CSV table of C-alpha atoms in Angstrom, one decimal:
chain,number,residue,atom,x,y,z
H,1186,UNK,CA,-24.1,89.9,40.7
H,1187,UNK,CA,-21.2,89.2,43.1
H,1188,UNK,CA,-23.1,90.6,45.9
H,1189,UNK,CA,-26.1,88.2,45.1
H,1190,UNK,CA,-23.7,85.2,44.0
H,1191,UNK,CA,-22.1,85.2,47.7
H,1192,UNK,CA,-25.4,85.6,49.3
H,1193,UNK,CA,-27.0,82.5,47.6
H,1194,UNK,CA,-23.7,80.5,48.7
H,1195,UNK,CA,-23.1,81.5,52.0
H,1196,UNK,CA,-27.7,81.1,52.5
H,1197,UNK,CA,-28.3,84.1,53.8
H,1198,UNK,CA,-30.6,84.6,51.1
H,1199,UNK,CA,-33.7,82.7,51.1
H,1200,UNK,CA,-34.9,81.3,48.2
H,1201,UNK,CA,-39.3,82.0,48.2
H,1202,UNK,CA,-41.5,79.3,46.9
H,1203,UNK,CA,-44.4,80.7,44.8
H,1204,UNK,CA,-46.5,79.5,42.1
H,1205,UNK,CA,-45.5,80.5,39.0
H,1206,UNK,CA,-46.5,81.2,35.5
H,1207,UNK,CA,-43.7,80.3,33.3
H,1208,UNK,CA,-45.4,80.7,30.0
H,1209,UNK,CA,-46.7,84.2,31.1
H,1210,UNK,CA,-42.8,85.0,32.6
H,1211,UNK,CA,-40.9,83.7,29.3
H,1212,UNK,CA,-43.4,85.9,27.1
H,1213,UNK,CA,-42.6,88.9,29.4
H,1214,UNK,CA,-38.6,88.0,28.9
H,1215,UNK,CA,-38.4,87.6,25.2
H,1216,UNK,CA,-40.4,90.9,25.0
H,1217,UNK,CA,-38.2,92.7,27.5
H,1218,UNK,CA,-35.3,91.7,25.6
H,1219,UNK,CA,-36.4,92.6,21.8
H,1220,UNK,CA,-35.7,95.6,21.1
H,1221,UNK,CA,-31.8,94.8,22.1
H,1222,UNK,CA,-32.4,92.2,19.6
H,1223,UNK,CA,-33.9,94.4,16.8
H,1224,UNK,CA,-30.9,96.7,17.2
H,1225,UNK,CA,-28.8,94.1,16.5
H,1226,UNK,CA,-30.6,92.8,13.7
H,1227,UNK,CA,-30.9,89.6,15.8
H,1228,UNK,CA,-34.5,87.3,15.1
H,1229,UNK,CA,-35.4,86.3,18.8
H,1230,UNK,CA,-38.6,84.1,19.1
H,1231,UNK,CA,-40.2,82.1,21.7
H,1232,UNK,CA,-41.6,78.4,21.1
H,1233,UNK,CA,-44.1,77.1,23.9
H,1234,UNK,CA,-46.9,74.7,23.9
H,1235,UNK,CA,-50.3,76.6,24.4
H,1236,UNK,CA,-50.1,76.0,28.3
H,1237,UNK,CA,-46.6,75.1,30.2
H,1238,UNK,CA,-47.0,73.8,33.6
H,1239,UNK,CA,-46.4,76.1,36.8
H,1240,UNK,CA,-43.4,76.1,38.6
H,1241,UNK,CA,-42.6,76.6,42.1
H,1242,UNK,CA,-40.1,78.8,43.1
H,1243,UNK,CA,-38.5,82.1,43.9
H,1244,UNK,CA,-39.9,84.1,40.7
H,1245,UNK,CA,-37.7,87.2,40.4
H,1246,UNK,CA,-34.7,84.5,40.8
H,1247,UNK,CA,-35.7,82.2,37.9
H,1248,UNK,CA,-36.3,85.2,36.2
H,1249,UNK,CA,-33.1,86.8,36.8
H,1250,UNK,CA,-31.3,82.9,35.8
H,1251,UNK,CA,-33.4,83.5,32.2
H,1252,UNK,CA,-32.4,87.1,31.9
H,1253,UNK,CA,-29.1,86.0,32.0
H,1254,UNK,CA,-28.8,83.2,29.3
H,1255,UNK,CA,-30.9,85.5,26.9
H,1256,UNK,CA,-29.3,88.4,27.5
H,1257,UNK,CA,-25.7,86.3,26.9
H,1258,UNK,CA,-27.2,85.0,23.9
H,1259,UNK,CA,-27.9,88.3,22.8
H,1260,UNK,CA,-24.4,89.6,23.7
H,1261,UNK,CA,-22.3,87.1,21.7
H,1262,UNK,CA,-24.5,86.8,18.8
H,1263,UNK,CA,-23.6,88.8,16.0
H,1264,UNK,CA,-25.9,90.9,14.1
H,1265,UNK,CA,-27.8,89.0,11.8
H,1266,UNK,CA,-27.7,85.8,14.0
H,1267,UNK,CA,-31.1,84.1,16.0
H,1268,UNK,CA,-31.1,83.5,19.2
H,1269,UNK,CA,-34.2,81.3,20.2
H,1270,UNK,CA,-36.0,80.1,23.1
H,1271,UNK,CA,-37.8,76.6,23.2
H,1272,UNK,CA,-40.0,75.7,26.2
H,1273,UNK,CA,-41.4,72.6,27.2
H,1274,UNK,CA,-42.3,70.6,30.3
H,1275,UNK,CA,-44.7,68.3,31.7
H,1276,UNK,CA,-46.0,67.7,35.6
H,1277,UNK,CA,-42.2,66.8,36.2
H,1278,UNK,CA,-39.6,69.2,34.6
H,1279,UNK,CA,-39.7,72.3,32.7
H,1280,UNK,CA,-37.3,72.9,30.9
H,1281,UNK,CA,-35.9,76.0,28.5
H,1282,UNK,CA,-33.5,76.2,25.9
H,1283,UNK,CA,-31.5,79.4,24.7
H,1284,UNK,CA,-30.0,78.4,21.4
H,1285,UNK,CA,-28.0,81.0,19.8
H,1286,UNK,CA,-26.2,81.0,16.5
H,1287,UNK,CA,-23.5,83.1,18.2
H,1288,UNK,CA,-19.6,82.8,18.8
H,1289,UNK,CA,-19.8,79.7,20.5
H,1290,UNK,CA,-17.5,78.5,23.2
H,1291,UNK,CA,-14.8,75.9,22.7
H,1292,UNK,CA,-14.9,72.4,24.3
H,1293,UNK,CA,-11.5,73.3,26.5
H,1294,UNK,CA,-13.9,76.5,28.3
H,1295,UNK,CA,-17.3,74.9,28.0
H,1296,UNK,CA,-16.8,73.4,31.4
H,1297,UNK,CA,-15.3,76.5,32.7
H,1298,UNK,CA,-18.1,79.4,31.9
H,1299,UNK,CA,-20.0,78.0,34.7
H,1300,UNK,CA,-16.9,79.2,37.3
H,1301,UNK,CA,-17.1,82.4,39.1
H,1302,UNK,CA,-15.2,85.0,37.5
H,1303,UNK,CA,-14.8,83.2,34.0
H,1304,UNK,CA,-14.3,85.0,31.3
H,1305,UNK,CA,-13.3,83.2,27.3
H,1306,UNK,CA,-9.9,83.9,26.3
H,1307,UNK,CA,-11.8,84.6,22.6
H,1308,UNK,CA,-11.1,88.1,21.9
H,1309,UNK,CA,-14.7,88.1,20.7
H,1310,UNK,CA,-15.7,88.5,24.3
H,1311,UNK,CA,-13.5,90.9,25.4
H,1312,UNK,CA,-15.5,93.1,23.1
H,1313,UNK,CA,-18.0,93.3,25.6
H,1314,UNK,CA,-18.8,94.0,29.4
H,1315,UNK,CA,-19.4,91.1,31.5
H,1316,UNK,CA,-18.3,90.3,35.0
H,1317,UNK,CA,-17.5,86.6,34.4
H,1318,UNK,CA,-20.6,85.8,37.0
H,1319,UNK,CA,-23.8,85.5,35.0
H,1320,UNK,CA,-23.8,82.0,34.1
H,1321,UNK,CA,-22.5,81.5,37.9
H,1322,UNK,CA,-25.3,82.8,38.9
H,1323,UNK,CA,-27.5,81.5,36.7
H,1324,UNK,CA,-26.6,77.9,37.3
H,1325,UNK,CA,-26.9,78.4,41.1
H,1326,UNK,CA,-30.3,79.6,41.3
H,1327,UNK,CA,-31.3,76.2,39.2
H,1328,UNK,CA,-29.5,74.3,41.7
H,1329,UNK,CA,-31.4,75.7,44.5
H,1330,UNK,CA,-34.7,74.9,43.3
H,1331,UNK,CA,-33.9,71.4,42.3
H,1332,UNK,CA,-32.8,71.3,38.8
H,1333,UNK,CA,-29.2,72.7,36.6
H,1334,UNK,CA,-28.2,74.3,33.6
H,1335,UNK,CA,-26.2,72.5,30.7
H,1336,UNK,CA,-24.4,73.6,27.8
H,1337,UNK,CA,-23.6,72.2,24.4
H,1338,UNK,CA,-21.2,74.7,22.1
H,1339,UNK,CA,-19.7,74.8,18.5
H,1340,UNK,CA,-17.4,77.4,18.1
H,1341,UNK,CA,-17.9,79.4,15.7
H,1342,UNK,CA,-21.2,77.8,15.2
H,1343,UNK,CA,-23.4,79.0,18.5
H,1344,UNK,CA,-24.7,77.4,22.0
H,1345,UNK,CA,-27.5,76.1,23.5
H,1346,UNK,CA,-27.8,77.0,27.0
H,1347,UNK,CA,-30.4,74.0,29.0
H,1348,UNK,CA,-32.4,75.1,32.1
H,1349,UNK,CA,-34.2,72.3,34.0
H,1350,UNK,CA,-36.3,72.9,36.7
H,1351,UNK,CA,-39.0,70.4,38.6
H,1352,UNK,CA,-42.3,71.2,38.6
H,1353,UNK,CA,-42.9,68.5,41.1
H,1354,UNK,CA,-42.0,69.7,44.4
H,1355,UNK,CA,-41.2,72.7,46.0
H,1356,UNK,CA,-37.7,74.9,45.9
């Protein structure tokens, strides 16, 4: 993650522009990422119109900026909880959220979690691994092809996690 964080700054690594699926990408996510789920008793679902419209982008980036708000979700979700993801988008944004009924982040570190390196002071987290650069990482790959990733939080309640991406232009 740090290796591909400091590559993406410094643009010595280029970002392709491809057509891509989303629908058929978020399908092959939420199924990569159920069994963790089931393990942790955790309902993960996916709700998409019938047809989303194609992105253009780098593919295994936007993939990787999914991967990591799902697989956060996941992490800081306790068993029982749902984690879902709701697609939409039209012939100008698509746009994903990953709403978890997790451990939620407070309003003094909500606008920190996007920082390099950050890490909650919740001892909650410290439970599990993490770098501190996924959401980093995340949020930069949006910002290279055009769009961002938001965040509303409750702690103790859970977070939704908002990537927006245009579907009208190229990366």
């Amino acid at each position: 993650d740090l290796l591909r964080v400091s590559e993406l700054e410094s643009g010595s690594i280029r970002v392709g522009s491809s057509e891509i699926q989303i629908d058929d990408m978020l399908s092959e996510i939420r199924e990569a990422y159920a069994a963790i789920a089931e393990s942790k008793s955790i309902a993960l679902t996916l709700d998409a119109p019938p047809r989303l419209p194609l992105l253009r982008g780098d593919r295994d980036h936007i993939e990787l900026a999914i991967q990591n708000l799902i697989g956060n979700a996941i992490k800081y979700t306790p068993e029982g909880g749902s984690v879902a993801l709701r697609a939409d988008g039209d012939e100008r944004e698509f746009s994903l959220d990953v709403v978890d009924t997790g451990i939620g982040i407070s309003p003094e570190e909500s606008a920190l979690v996007f920082d390099k390196f950050y890490r909650s002071g919740d001892d909650r987290v410290h439970e599990s691994e993490g770098s501190g650069l996924g959401l980093a990482l995340a949020r930069e790959i949006a910002r290279l092809h055009g769009g961002d990733i938001t965040l509303e939080s409750e702690l103790n309640r859970g977070s939704r996690f908002t990537l927006r991406l245009p579907t009208d232009r190229a990366a």
